Short mmCIF file of C-alpha atoms in Angstrom, two decimals:
data_model
loop_
_atom_site.label_atom_id
_atom_site.label_comp_id
_atom_site.label_asym_id
_atom_site.label_seq_id
_atom_site.Cartn_x
_atom_site.Cartn_y
_atom_site.Cartn_z
CA MET A 92 29.44 11.54 -15.21
CA THR A 93 26.95 14.08 -13.85
CA THR A 94 24.66 13.26 -10.94
CA PHE A 95 21.63 13.20 -13.26
CA LEU A 96 23.20 10.91 -15.84
CA GLY A 97 24.69 8.73 -13.11
CA SER A 98 21.28 8.37 -11.47
CA VAL A 99 19.61 7.43 -14.75
CA TRP A 100 22.36 4.95 -15.65
CA TRP A 101 22.43 3.16 -12.29
CA MET A 102 18.63 3.00 -12.13
CA ILE A 103 18.59 1.33 -15.56
CA VAL A 104 21.31 -1.11 -14.45
CA SER A 105 19.49 -1.86 -11.17
CA LEU A 106 16.04 -2.39 -12.66
CA GLY A 107 17.51 -4.30 -15.61
CA VAL A 108 19.20 -6.82 -13.29
CA LEU A 109 16.22 -7.21 -10.95
CA VAL A 110 13.55 -7.43 -13.64
CA THR A 111 15.59 -9.94 -15.62
CA PHE A 112 15.89 -12.24 -12.60
CA HIS A 113 12.21 -11.78 -11.74
CA GLU A 114 10.98 -12.66 -15.22
CA PHE A 115 13.51 -15.48 -15.54
CA GLY A 116 11.93 -17.04 -12.44
CA HIS A 117 8.54 -17.11 -14.20
CA PHE A 118 10.16 -18.28 -17.44
CA TRP A 119 12.21 -21.11 -15.91
CA VAL A 120 9.35 -22.61 -13.87
CA ALA A 121 6.89 -22.22 -16.77
CA ARG A 122 9.20 -24.14 -19.09
CA ARG A 123 9.74 -26.85 -16.44
CA ASN A 124 5.96 -27.26 -16.28
CA GLY A 125 5.58 -27.61 -20.03
CA VAL A 126 4.21 -24.12 -20.75
CA LYS A 127 5.21 -22.51 -24.05
CA VAL A 128 6.68 -19.02 -23.55
CA LEU A 129 5.98 -16.69 -26.47
CA ARG A 130 7.97 -13.64 -25.32
CA PHE A 131 10.51 -12.77 -22.63
CA SER A 132 10.72 -8.97 -22.40
CA VAL A 133 12.90 -6.76 -20.25
CA GLY A 134 11.21 -3.36 -20.41
CA PHE A 135 7.99 -2.19 -22.06
CA GLY A 136 7.15 -0.43 -25.29
CA ARG A 137 8.99 -0.44 -28.59
CA PRO A 138 11.62 -3.21 -28.86
CA LEU A 139 15.20 -1.94 -29.07
CA TRP A 140 16.54 -5.45 -29.63
CA LYS A 141 14.89 -8.81 -30.18
CA ARG A 142 15.84 -12.34 -31.18
CA LEU A 143 13.85 -15.52 -31.77
CA GLY A 144 15.41 -18.38 -29.84
CA ARG A 145 15.54 -22.03 -30.85
CA ASP A 146 12.95 -22.74 -28.15
CA GLY A 147 10.41 -20.57 -29.98
CA THR A 148 10.60 -17.75 -27.44
CA GLU A 149 11.09 -14.18 -28.62
CA TYR A 150 13.64 -12.42 -26.40
CA VAL A 151 13.19 -8.62 -26.27
CA VAL A 152 14.87 -5.58 -24.68
CA ALA A 153 12.33 -2.74 -24.86
CA ALA A 154 12.61 1.05 -24.64
CA LEU A 155 11.01 1.68 -21.21
CA PRO A 156 13.20 -0.04 -18.58
CA LEU A 157 10.67 0.13 -15.72
CA GLY A 158 9.58 -3.49 -15.69
CA GLY A 159 9.19 -6.52 -17.92
CA TYR A 160 6.97 -9.47 -18.63
CA VAL A 161 6.82 -13.08 -19.77
CA ARG A 162 4.02 -13.79 -22.24
CA MET A 163 2.87 -17.41 -22.21
CA LEU A 164 0.64 -19.38 -24.52
CA ASP A 165 -2.89 -18.94 -23.14
CA GLU A 166 -6.29 -19.77 -24.67
CA ARG A 167 -7.81 -16.74 -22.93
CA GLU A 168 -5.61 -14.41 -24.95
CA GLY A 169 -5.99 -15.82 -28.42
CA ASP A 170 -6.50 -18.90 -30.55
CA VAL A 171 -4.28 -21.85 -29.74
CA ALA A 172 -3.62 -24.68 -32.20
CA GLU A 173 -4.97 -28.06 -31.21
CA HIS A 174 -1.51 -29.63 -30.93
CA GLU A 175 -0.30 -26.84 -28.60
CA ARG A 176 -3.17 -26.76 -26.15
CA ASP A 177 -1.38 -28.92 -23.61
CA ALA A 178 1.36 -26.24 -23.55
CA ALA A 179 -1.10 -23.44 -22.69
CA PHE A 180 -0.81 -21.82 -19.27
CA ASN A 181 -4.55 -22.00 -18.57
CA ARG A 182 -4.52 -25.80 -19.12
CA LYS A 183 -2.11 -26.40 -16.24
CA SER A 184 -3.24 -27.43 -12.77
CA VAL A 185 -3.82 -24.75 -10.16
CA TRP A 186 -0.71 -25.83 -8.26
CA GLN A 187 1.40 -25.50 -11.41
CA ARG A 188 0.02 -22.02 -12.05
CA ILE A 189 0.76 -21.05 -8.44
CA ALA A 190 4.34 -22.28 -8.84
CA ILE A 191 4.81 -20.32 -12.08
CA VAL A 192 3.41 -17.07 -10.68
CA ALA A 193 5.28 -17.36 -7.36
CA ALA A 194 8.57 -18.05 -9.12
CA GLY A 195 9.17 -14.37 -9.95
CA PRO A 196 9.13 -13.09 -6.33
CA VAL A 197 11.05 -16.21 -5.23
CA ALA A 198 13.75 -15.44 -7.80
CA ASN A 199 14.09 -11.90 -6.38
CA LEU A 200 14.28 -13.33 -2.88
CA LEU A 201 17.08 -15.71 -3.83
CA LEU A 202 18.86 -12.90 -5.66
CA CYS A 203 18.68 -10.84 -2.48
CA VAL A 204 20.44 -13.62 -0.54
CA ALA A 205 23.13 -13.94 -3.25
CA LEU A 206 23.75 -10.18 -3.34
CA LEU A 207 24.03 -9.95 0.44
CA TRP A 208 26.46 -12.88 0.45
CA ALA A 209 28.64 -11.04 -2.07
CA MET A 210 28.37 -7.85 -0.02
CA PHE A 211 29.53 -9.62 3.15
CA VAL A 212 32.45 -11.29 1.35
CA ILE A 213 33.62 -8.01 -0.22
CA GLY A 214 33.08 -6.11 3.03
CA ARG A 215 30.83 -3.07 3.44
CA PRO A 216 32.76 -0.01 4.70
CA ASP A 217 30.95 1.74 7.53
CA TYR A 218 31.43 3.65 10.76
CA GLN A 219 31.90 2.47 14.31
CA PRO A 220 28.83 2.87 16.54
CA LEU A 221 30.92 5.17 18.76
CA LEU A 222 28.94 8.17 19.97
CA GLY A 223 30.51 11.55 19.34
CA GLN A 224 27.58 13.85 20.09
CA VAL A 225 24.69 13.12 22.48
CA GLN A 226 21.81 15.53 22.97
CA GLY A 227 18.08 15.62 23.68
CA VAL A 228 16.32 12.34 24.41
CA ALA A 229 19.56 10.36 24.22
CA ALA A 230 21.29 12.58 26.80
CA GLU A 231 18.24 12.49 29.07
CA SER A 232 18.31 8.68 28.86
CA GLY A 233 21.89 8.52 30.18
CA LEU A 234 23.92 8.03 26.99
CA SER A 235 27.21 9.92 26.76
CA PRO A 236 29.86 10.81 24.18
CA GLY A 237 32.41 8.01 24.01
CA ASP A 238 29.84 5.24 24.52
CA THR A 239 29.95 2.43 21.97
CA LEU A 240 26.57 0.89 21.05
CA LEU A 241 26.66 -2.91 21.25
CA ALA A 242 22.97 -3.69 20.69
CA VAL A 243 19.63 -1.95 20.23
CA GLY A 244 17.02 -4.23 21.75
CA ASP A 245 17.88 -7.74 20.58
CA ARG A 246 19.71 -6.53 17.46
CA ALA A 247 23.52 -6.44 17.53
CA THR A 248 25.00 -3.21 16.15
CA PRO A 249 28.53 -3.84 14.82
CA THR A 250 28.33 -0.66 12.68
CA TRP A 251 26.61 2.69 12.81
CA SER A 252 24.26 1.74 9.94
CA GLU A 253 22.94 -1.24 11.92
CA ALA A 254 22.43 0.94 14.98
CA SER A 255 20.72 3.79 13.13
CA MET A 256 18.28 1.47 11.30
CA ALA A 257 17.23 -0.17 14.56
CA LEU A 258 16.87 3.19 16.30
CA VAL A 259 14.81 4.73 13.49
CA THR A 260 12.36 1.79 13.55
CA ALA A 261 11.93 2.14 17.33
CA ALA A 262 11.53 5.92 16.94
CA ILE A 263 8.73 5.51 14.39
CA ASP A 264 6.95 3.25 16.89
CA ARG A 265 7.82 5.72 19.72
CA ARG A 266 8.86 2.65 21.67
CA ASP A 267 11.26 2.72 24.58
CA VAL A 268 14.19 0.44 23.78
CA GLU A 269 17.02 -1.06 25.80
CA ILE A 270 20.52 -0.10 24.66
CA ARG A 271 23.53 -2.26 25.50
CA LEU A 272 26.75 -0.27 25.35
CA ARG A 273 30.36 -0.04 26.40
CA THR A 274 31.25 3.19 28.16
CA ALA A 275 34.34 5.25 27.41
CA ALA A 276 35.86 3.68 30.56
CA GLY A 277 35.43 0.21 29.00
CA GLN A 278 32.55 -0.98 31.21
CA ASP A 279 29.52 -2.79 29.76
CA ALA A 280 26.23 -1.14 30.71
CA SER A 281 22.63 -0.79 29.61
CA ARG A 282 20.37 2.21 29.21
CA THR A 283 16.69 2.61 28.38
CA LEU A 284 16.30 5.06 25.49
CA ARG A 285 12.98 6.76 26.14
CA LEU A 286 11.75 7.15 22.59
CA SER A 287 8.15 7.29 23.81
CA THR A 288 8.86 10.93 24.73
CA LEU A 289 9.50 11.92 21.10
CA PRO A 290 6.98 14.48 19.79
CA ALA A 291 3.88 13.26 17.99
CA ASP A 292 4.74 15.36 14.92
CA LEU A 293 8.17 13.75 14.56
CA ASP A 294 9.67 14.13 11.06
CA GLN A 295 10.51 10.47 10.49
CA ARG A 296 13.17 11.33 7.91
CA ARG A 297 15.08 13.16 10.66
CA ALA A 298 14.55 10.62 13.43
CA MET A 299 18.24 10.36 14.36
CA GLN A 300 18.49 14.13 14.82
CA ALA A 301 15.38 14.01 17.01
CA ILE A 302 16.92 11.24 19.13
CA GLY A 303 20.06 13.34 19.48
CA LEU A 304 22.79 10.94 18.42
CA LEU A 305 25.74 11.46 16.11
CA PRO A 306 28.65 9.04 15.63
CA GLN A 307 32.17 10.16 16.41
CA ALA A 308 33.08 9.80 12.73
CA PHE A 309 30.58 12.54 11.81
CA VAL A 310 31.80 15.01 14.41
CA LEU A 311 34.10 17.63 12.91
CA PRO A 312 37.26 18.17 14.93
CA ALA A 313 37.71 21.61 16.49
CA GLU A 314 40.31 22.61 13.92
CA VAL A 315 40.36 25.98 12.21
CA GLY A 316 40.13 25.54 8.46
CA ARG A 317 39.73 29.21 7.53
CA VAL A 318 39.81 32.56 9.34
CA VAL A 319 37.46 35.22 7.90
CA GLU A 320 39.33 38.41 7.10
CA GLY A 321 38.41 41.28 9.44
CA SER A 322 36.72 38.98 11.97
CA ALA A 323 37.43 38.68 15.70
CA ALA A 324 39.79 35.78 15.01
CA TRP A 325 41.69 37.57 12.23
CA GLY A 326 45.33 37.91 13.33
CA VAL A 327 44.69 35.85 16.47
CA LEU A 328 43.90 32.32 15.28
CA ALA A 329 45.47 30.59 12.30
CA GLU A 330 44.53 27.79 9.94
CA GLY A 331 45.38 24.44 11.52
CA ASP A 332 44.89 25.61 15.11
CA ARG A 333 43.12 23.01 17.24
CA ILE A 334 40.86 24.72 19.78
CA THR A 335 40.92 22.85 23.11
CA ALA A 336 39.02 25.26 25.40
CA ILE A 337 37.10 28.54 25.39
CA ASP A 338 37.13 30.58 28.59
CA GLY A 339 38.06 27.48 30.55
CA ALA A 340 35.30 25.23 29.07
CA PRO A 341 36.68 22.20 27.17
CA VAL A 342 36.07 21.89 23.43
CA HIS A 343 35.84 18.39 21.92
CA ALA A 344 34.32 19.14 18.51
CA PHE A 345 33.72 22.07 16.22
CA ALA A 346 30.03 22.04 17.15
CA ASP A 347 31.01 22.86 20.76
CA ILE A 348 32.47 26.22 19.74
CA ARG A 349 29.34 28.20 18.86
CA PRO A 350 27.44 27.86 22.18
CA LEU A 351 30.60 28.69 24.17
CA VAL A 352 31.19 31.76 21.98
CA GLN A 353 27.58 32.85 22.56
CA ALA A 354 28.10 32.61 26.30
CA LEU A 355 31.39 34.53 26.04
CA GLY A 356 29.86 37.28 23.91
CA GLY A 357 26.89 37.56 26.25
CA GLN A 358 29.25 38.55 29.06
CA GLY A 359 30.07 41.74 27.18
CA GLY A 360 33.81 41.21 26.96
CA GLY A 361 36.60 38.98 25.76
CA GLY A 362 38.00 35.72 26.99
CA MET A 363 40.75 33.20 26.49
CA VAL A 364 40.83 30.64 23.72
CA GLU A 365 43.25 27.76 24.29
CA VAL A 366 44.72 26.18 21.16
CA GLU A 367 47.31 23.69 20.02
CA ARG A 368 49.55 25.09 17.25
CA ASP A 369 52.49 23.17 15.80
CA GLY A 370 52.63 20.97 18.88
CA GLU A 371 52.60 23.89 21.31
CA ARG A 372 49.74 24.85 23.65
CA MET A 373 48.91 28.51 24.00
CA ALA A 374 46.18 30.75 25.39
CA LEU A 375 45.04 33.66 23.20
CA GLU A 376 42.76 36.52 24.18
CA ILE A 377 39.84 37.12 21.83
CA THR A 378 36.64 39.20 21.85
CA PRO A 379 33.68 37.85 19.79
CA THR A 380 31.88 40.21 17.42
CA LEU A 381 28.17 40.28 16.62
CA ALA A 382 27.42 38.76 13.21
CA THR A 383 24.19 39.30 11.26
CA PRO A 384 23.49 36.34 8.94
CA ALA A 385 21.62 36.59 5.66
CA GLY A 386 18.02 35.42 5.46
CA GLY A 387 16.66 37.38 8.43
CA GLU A 388 18.09 35.14 11.14
CA ALA A 389 18.86 36.61 14.53
CA PRO A 390 22.36 38.07 15.07
CA PHE A 391 24.83 35.90 16.98
CA TRP A 392 28.28 36.21 18.48
CA ALA A 393 31.03 34.80 16.30
CA LEU A 394 34.78 34.39 16.11
CA GLY A 395 34.87 34.29 12.32
CA ILE A 396 36.29 30.81 11.79
CA GLU A 397 35.20 27.89 9.63
CA PRO A 398 35.99 24.16 9.91
CA ASP A 399 38.40 22.35 7.65
CA ALA A 400 36.37 21.25 4.59
CA GLY A 401 38.69 18.27 4.17
CA THR A 402 37.88 16.68 7.52
CA GLY A 403 34.77 14.77 6.42
CA ALA A 404 33.82 11.42 7.90
CA LEU A 405 36.14 8.53 7.00
CA HIS A 406 35.05 4.91 7.24
CA ASP A 407 36.52 3.33 10.37
CA ALA A 408 34.70 -0.03 10.37
CA THR A 409 33.93 -2.79 7.86
CA LEU A 410 31.10 -5.30 7.94
CA ARG A 411 32.73 -8.43 6.50
CA HIS A 412 32.47 -12.25 6.73
CA GLY A 413 34.41 -15.11 5.17
CA PRO A 414 32.76 -16.99 2.26
CA LEU A 415 31.31 -19.72 4.51
CA ALA A 416 30.30 -17.47 7.39
CA ALA A 417 28.66 -15.13 4.88
CA ILE A 418 26.07 -17.81 3.94
CA PRO A 419 24.11 -17.81 7.24
CA ALA A 420 24.77 -14.08 7.60
CA ALA A 421 23.11 -13.45 4.19
CA PHE A 422 20.06 -15.55 5.07
CA GLY A 423 19.79 -13.84 8.46
CA GLU A 424 20.08 -10.38 6.94
CA THR A 425 17.46 -11.26 4.30
CA TRP A 426 15.07 -12.36 7.01
CA ARG A 427 15.69 -9.20 9.04
CA LEU A 428 15.25 -6.92 6.02
CA ALA A 429 12.07 -8.76 5.01
CA ARG A 430 10.66 -8.42 8.53
CA ASP A 431 11.53 -4.71 8.64
CA THR A 432 10.09 -4.05 5.17
CA VAL A 433 6.81 -5.84 5.86
CA GLY A 434 6.68 -4.06 9.20
CA MET A 435 7.09 -0.70 7.49
CA VAL A 436 4.33 -1.52 4.99
CA TRP A 437 2.05 -2.41 7.90
CA ARG A 438 3.01 0.79 9.78
CA MET A 439 2.12 2.89 6.72
CA ALA A 440 -1.15 1.02 6.22
CA SER A 441 -2.09 1.53 9.89
CA GLY A 442 -1.03 5.19 9.93
CA ARG A 443 1.88 4.78 12.34
CA ALA A 444 4.43 5.57 9.62
CA SER A 445 4.23 8.38 7.10
CA VAL A 446 3.33 7.53 3.50
CA GLU A 447 6.25 9.80 2.59
CA ASN A 448 8.31 6.61 2.97
CA VAL A 449 6.86 5.40 -0.37
CA SER A 450 9.54 6.10 -2.97
CA GLY A 451 9.28 6.30 -6.74
CA PRO A 452 11.74 5.99 -9.63
CA ILE A 453 13.36 9.39 -9.01
CA THR A 454 14.30 8.52 -5.42
CA ILE A 455 15.36 5.02 -6.48
CA ALA A 456 17.61 6.52 -9.16
CA ARG A 457 19.20 8.93 -6.67
CA TYR A 458 19.85 6.15 -4.14
CA ALA A 459 21.23 3.89 -6.89
CA ASN A 460 23.73 6.56 -7.90
CA ALA A 461 24.67 7.38 -4.31
CA SER A 462 25.23 3.74 -3.37
CA ALA A 463 27.27 3.09 -6.54
CA ASN A 464 29.49 6.04 -5.64
CA ARG A 465 30.06 4.58 -2.17
CA GLY A 466 31.54 1.40 -3.61
CA ALA A 467 30.65 -2.11 -4.82
CA ALA A 468 29.53 -3.41 -1.41
CA TRP A 469 27.08 -0.57 -0.84
CA PHE A 470 25.69 -0.95 -4.37
CA LEU A 471 25.20 -4.70 -3.76
CA ASN A 472 23.43 -3.82 -0.47
CA PHE A 473 21.15 -1.42 -2.38
CA LEU A 474 20.39 -4.01 -5.09
CA ALA A 475 19.60 -6.62 -2.43
CA LEU A 476 17.13 -4.32 -0.64
CA LEU A 477 15.52 -3.30 -3.94
CA SER A 478 15.23 -6.96 -5.04
CA LEU A 479 13.61 -7.87 -1.74
CA SER A 480 11.23 -4.90 -1.99
CA LEU A 481 10.28 -5.99 -5.53
CA ALA A 482 9.51 -9.50 -4.21
CA ILE A 483 7.36 -8.20 -1.35
CA ILE A 484 5.48 -5.66 -3.48
CA ASN A 485 4.69 -8.31 -6.08
CA LEU A 486 3.30 -10.60 -3.38
CA LEU A 487 0.78 -7.99 -2.20
CA PRO A 488 -2.77 -9.30 -2.87
CA ILE A 489 -3.46 -6.64 -5.48
CA PRO A 490 -5.02 -7.83 -8.77
CA ILE A 491 -2.59 -7.32 -11.69
CA LEU A 492 0.41 -8.12 -9.46
CA ASP A 493 1.67 -11.65 -8.84
CA GLY A 494 0.05 -11.60 -5.41
CA GLY A 495 -3.33 -10.85 -6.97
CA HIS A 496 -3.04 -13.85 -9.29
CA LEU A 497 -2.02 -16.02 -6.35
CA LEU A 498 -5.12 -14.80 -4.50
CA TYR A 499 -7.25 -15.87 -7.47
CA TYR A 500 -5.70 -19.34 -7.45
CA LEU A 501 -6.16 -19.73 -3.69
CA ILE A 502 -9.84 -18.85 -4.12
CA GLU A 503 -9.99 -21.44 -6.91
CA LEU A 504 -8.54 -24.06 -4.56
CA VAL A 505 -11.17 -23.26 -1.93
CA LYS A 506 -14.23 -23.12 -4.21
CA GLY A 507 -13.08 -25.91 -6.52
CA SER A 508 -13.41 -23.89 -9.73
CA PRO A 509 -11.84 -20.78 -11.24
CA LEU A 510 -13.28 -17.34 -10.66
CA SER A 511 -15.64 -16.12 -13.33
CA GLU A 512 -14.14 -14.06 -16.13
CA ARG A 513 -16.34 -11.14 -15.04
CA ALA A 514 -14.96 -11.23 -11.48
CA MET A 515 -11.39 -11.43 -12.75
CA ILE A 516 -11.88 -8.45 -15.10
CA ALA A 517 -13.39 -6.42 -12.25
CA GLY A 518 -10.40 -7.35 -10.12
CA GLN A 519 -8.03 -6.19 -12.87
CA TYR A 520 -9.68 -2.78 -12.95
CA ILE A 521 -9.47 -2.48 -9.18
CA GLY A 522 -5.83 -3.54 -9.30
CA LEU A 523 -5.04 -0.97 -11.98
CA ALA A 524 -6.67 1.76 -9.89
CA MET A 525 -4.75 0.74 -6.77
CA LEU A 526 -1.48 0.51 -8.67
CA ALA A 527 -2.07 3.90 -10.31
CA GLY A 528 -2.75 5.43 -6.91
CA LEU A 529 0.41 3.89 -5.45
CA MET A 530 2.51 5.10 -8.38
CA GLY A 531 0.97 8.57 -8.14
CA LEU A 532 1.84 8.76 -4.44
CA ALA A 533 5.40 7.63 -5.18
CA PHE A 534 5.86 10.29 -7.87
CA TYR A 535 4.37 12.94 -5.59
CA ASN A 536 6.82 12.05 -2.81
CA ASP A 537 9.69 12.10 -5.32
CA ILE A 538 8.80 15.59 -6.54
CA LEU A 539 8.29 16.77 -2.94
CA GLN A 540 11.80 15.60 -2.09
CA LEU A 541 13.24 17.53 -5.04
CA VAL A 542 11.57 20.86 -4.22
CA ARG A 543 12.30 20.81 -0.45
#
């Protein structure tokens, strides 16, 4: 399956599952409160499949899988027979209407907990929070390669994903944060990561690069994967050689090679490259040559070697709990994700976080495909986060969303009577405008991501 088709397929699966649960929440509570449901639709537009149930509800799967709705009997939307008026939504008490409207987001919230429980039981493959490369702000703050991150602030970091999410949040706030770690020597220690020194024009999508941290799993070993014919290394180094030092300076990773080669070439002569080959250590004399890259970049000194393309990062940690232990873990993770998501919405509203963080269907589709390709646990994690996001977005006090209807009902509770039809219609127009603006921003960000 191509990336495009995979993205479309997994987006349809994701939205289909989440929308079905959301609308079922409305449906189930409405039926329990004696409201007649006329239609239960997953998707919008022309029906692809429909069936009339024994309960009188028409069940529909429609052509556009970007949402859904539950249509209830309501005197404001058409004539209602005398004998059915007690089953109309508008005839129910304000508390019943609140319960019915809130049931959709609550269903997504409960689904989030269930998905995270399943993820913990299956086990999410990840990387150890073991530092392999430390530069910039992180190096200036006293972190070193070989350190293992134990906690960022008050958040435990059993895996690299946990650590990176906590660090990115602190970086967006440009907030100094305490790091608890275990050094390469096995000693527990703490450092203060001075994220307040990050530049004001920080690209928030590249926050980890700006901090200067890379896990050991992402660091390519200093192994020669290919020697370019006619280069300085041609006939000297061989595929499979592990470079251990250049001109006496130790080499720990492939990324260490280039700056050492630049220093060697700048001296105007050759030097010694120490390698391990077939279990033997040897020192080989080599003289870098000046390479001119395409694209107008400045020339640089090079050996003419490339890393082994097959040495990509392999998972070396798993986030897993037993079935019972996974229950509190799922609730705790749901609370943390909800807090972080609401916090991000507030940061964007206050200008502290870029609105580029607003994602549309294209980005959602790409993430759905990527997470599905990483395995069942990662896809469950993605679905849980998307379900939670759907719950939070629907609770925003924007007319036309569930949160807007809840706002109407809270006003009704305070004033003792429903809002006027004129006020509610005006609110619907405002809500449509706000929703259109939000969707336009999301699509703009999606397209911007594609062309960059």
